Amino acid sequence: MRCYRRLLGISYTQHITNMEIRQRISQAIGRHDDLLTIVKKRKLRWYGHITRSSGLAKTILQGTVQGGRKRGRPKKRWEDNIQEWTQLRLSETVRAAEDRERWRELVDRSSVVPQRPSGVMG
């Protein structure tokens, strides 16, 4: 929101709501995807690309590098996000990524972010 306000030349002292700022940005740039949607799409596309390849990135992504993590709560992994967004098990995502057309459809379906109710600020 700070970036949007700066782009529009609006300071916090002017007491303009975040919803009003979003409306002004939408009017200025037209229809656009939500930032979270863009991040999901790019992450899913890259996952499919790397899954179809064979190289260091695939080795790192699949977690086959030796070593371990420190104790404590496990960190969220790329694969955790992929499974959460696609609603598929890891083995199913790997098989789906091998078929580019199927993966593209899955990316389009999985990257949709539910809209917030109009009264919720974020």
Tab-separated table of C-alpha atoms in Angstrom:
chain	number	residue	atom	x	y	z
A	1	MET	CA	0.000	0.000	0.000
A	2	ARG	CA	2.918	2.305	0.708
A	3	CYS	CA	4.113	1.916	-2.883
A	4	TYR	CA	0.625	2.610	-4.254
A	5	ARG	CA	0.309	5.727	-2.112
A	6	ARG	CA	3.697	6.936	-3.238
A	7	LEU	CA	2.836	6.357	-6.908
A	8	LEU	CA	-0.357	8.365	-6.518
A	9	GLY	CA	1.297	11.068	-4.408
A	10	ILE	CA	-0.959	10.475	-1.410
A	11	SER	CA	0.341	10.654	2.158
A	12	TYR	CA	-1.112	8.869	5.184
A	13	THR	CA	-2.121	12.204	6.673
A	14	GLN	CA	-4.736	12.618	3.951
A	15	HIS	CA	-6.831	9.796	5.504
A	16	ILE	CA	-7.733	8.037	2.268
A	17	THR	CA	-8.732	4.414	2.757
A	18	ASN	CA	-6.843	1.495	1.272
A	19	MET	CA	-9.927	0.536	-0.731
A	20	GLU	CA	-9.976	3.988	-2.326
A	21	ILE	CA	-6.251	3.662	-3.136
A	22	ARG	CA	-6.872	0.258	-4.789
A	23	GLN	CA	-9.718	1.726	-6.840
A	24	ARG	CA	-7.537	4.595	-8.032
A	25	ILE	CA	-4.734	2.205	-8.983
A	26	SER	CA	-7.214	-0.008	-10.875
A	27	GLN	CA	-8.496	3.025	-12.771
A	28	ALA	CA	-4.956	4.108	-13.580
A	29	ILE	CA	-3.585	0.776	-14.832
A	30	GLY	CA	-6.729	-1.097	-15.843
A	31	ARG	CA	-7.468	-4.761	-15.223
A	32	HIS	CA	-4.589	-6.637	-13.617
A	33	ASP	CA	-3.866	-9.809	-11.657
A	34	ASP	CA	-3.447	-9.759	-7.922
A	35	LEU	CA	0.188	-9.970	-6.777
A	36	LEU	CA	-0.378	-13.313	-5.062
A	37	THR	CA	-1.841	-14.723	-8.283
A	38	ILE	CA	1.233	-13.631	-10.224
A	39	VAL	CA	3.573	-15.182	-7.649
A	40	LYS	CA	1.638	-18.470	-7.656
A	41	LYS	CA	1.610	-18.677	-11.451
A	42	ARG	CA	5.314	-17.996	-11.745
A	43	LYS	CA	6.201	-20.430	-8.981
A	44	LEU	CA	4.045	-23.186	-10.481
A	45	ARG	CA	5.410	-22.596	-13.988
A	46	TRP	CA	8.991	-22.691	-12.748
A	47	TYR	CA	8.301	-25.875	-10.778
A	48	GLY	CA	6.992	-27.549	-13.946
A	49	HIS	CA	9.973	-26.339	-15.953
A	50	ILE	CA	12.496	-27.621	-13.413
A	51	THR	CA	10.648	-30.917	-12.922
A	52	ARG	CA	10.907	-31.644	-16.653
A	53	SER	CA	14.634	-30.849	-16.704
A	54	SER	CA	17.617	-32.578	-15.173
A	55	GLY	CA	20.179	-30.439	-13.435
A	56	LEU	CA	21.314	-28.819	-10.232
A	57	ALA	CA	18.085	-26.849	-9.781
A	58	LYS	CA	16.049	-30.059	-9.889
A	59	THR	CA	18.384	-31.721	-7.383
A	60	ILE	CA	18.040	-28.804	-4.986
A	61	LEU	CA	14.279	-28.480	-5.483
A	62	GLN	CA	13.667	-32.159	-4.796
A	63	GLY	CA	15.727	-31.965	-1.621
A	64	THR	CA	18.238	-34.631	-2.567
A	65	VAL	CA	21.154	-32.520	-1.365
A	66	GLN	CA	22.934	-34.026	1.630
A	67	GLY	CA	22.729	-32.370	5.008
A	68	GLY	CA	19.978	-31.326	7.323
A	69	ARG	CA	18.304	-28.361	8.883
A	70	LYS	CA	18.558	-27.013	12.365
A	71	ARG	CA	16.055	-28.085	14.950
A	72	GLY	CA	12.786	-26.275	15.349
A	73	ARG	CA	9.694	-25.856	13.278
A	74	PRO	CA	10.184	-27.163	9.735
A	75	LYS	CA	10.478	-24.455	7.104
A	76	LYS	CA	7.882	-24.286	4.355
A	77	ARG	CA	9.279	-25.894	1.210
A	78	TRP	CA	8.490	-25.184	-2.436
A	79	GLU	CA	6.909	-28.601	-2.681
A	80	ASP	CA	4.622	-27.795	0.251
A	81	ASN	CA	3.277	-24.776	-1.645
A	82	ILE	CA	2.878	-26.774	-4.858
A	83	GLN	CA	0.941	-29.514	-3.063
A	84	GLU	CA	-1.238	-26.987	-1.243
A	85	TRP	CA	-2.094	-25.029	-4.391
A	86	THR	CA	-2.664	-28.003	-6.717
A	87	GLN	CA	-4.343	-30.272	-4.136
A	88	LEU	CA	-2.193	-33.157	-5.454
A	89	ARG	CA	0.417	-35.400	-3.857
A	90	LEU	CA	4.044	-34.812	-4.805
A	91	SER	CA	4.236	-37.868	-7.069
A	92	GLU	CA	1.101	-36.678	-8.894
A	93	THR	CA	2.543	-33.181	-9.404
A	94	VAL	CA	5.698	-34.657	-10.937
A	95	ARG	CA	3.608	-36.761	-13.356
A	96	ALA	CA	1.385	-33.787	-14.171
A	97	ALA	CA	4.394	-31.549	-14.851
A	98	GLU	CA	5.725	-34.029	-17.423
A	99	ASP	CA	2.691	-33.271	-19.614
A	100	ARG	CA	3.009	-29.574	-20.472
A	101	GLU	CA	-0.591	-29.034	-21.536
A	102	ARG	CA	-1.951	-30.665	-18.402
A	103	TRP	CA	0.472	-28.649	-16.281
A	104	ARG	CA	-0.579	-25.362	-17.941
A	105	GLU	CA	-4.220	-26.113	-17.180
A	106	LEU	CA	-3.311	-27.007	-13.606
A	107	VAL	CA	-1.335	-23.755	-13.206
A	108	ASP	CA	-4.268	-21.688	-14.469
A	109	ARG	CA	-6.693	-23.463	-12.131
A	110	SER	CA	-4.414	-23.476	-9.070
A	111	SER	CA	-3.120	-19.918	-9.196
A	112	VAL	CA	-6.528	-18.276	-8.759
A	113	VAL	CA	-6.681	-16.382	-5.486
A	114	PRO	CA	-10.099	-16.091	-3.844
A	115	GLN	CA	-11.289	-12.494	-3.665
A	116	ARG	CA	-11.511	-10.881	-0.238
A	117	PRO	CA	-14.872	-9.697	1.003
A	118	SER	CA	-15.233	-5.966	0.348
A	119	GLY	CA	-15.137	-5.064	4.042
A	120	VAL	CA	-11.819	-6.819	4.761
A	121	MET	CA	-8.698	-4.653	4.752
A	122	GLY	CA	-5.334	-6.144	3.851
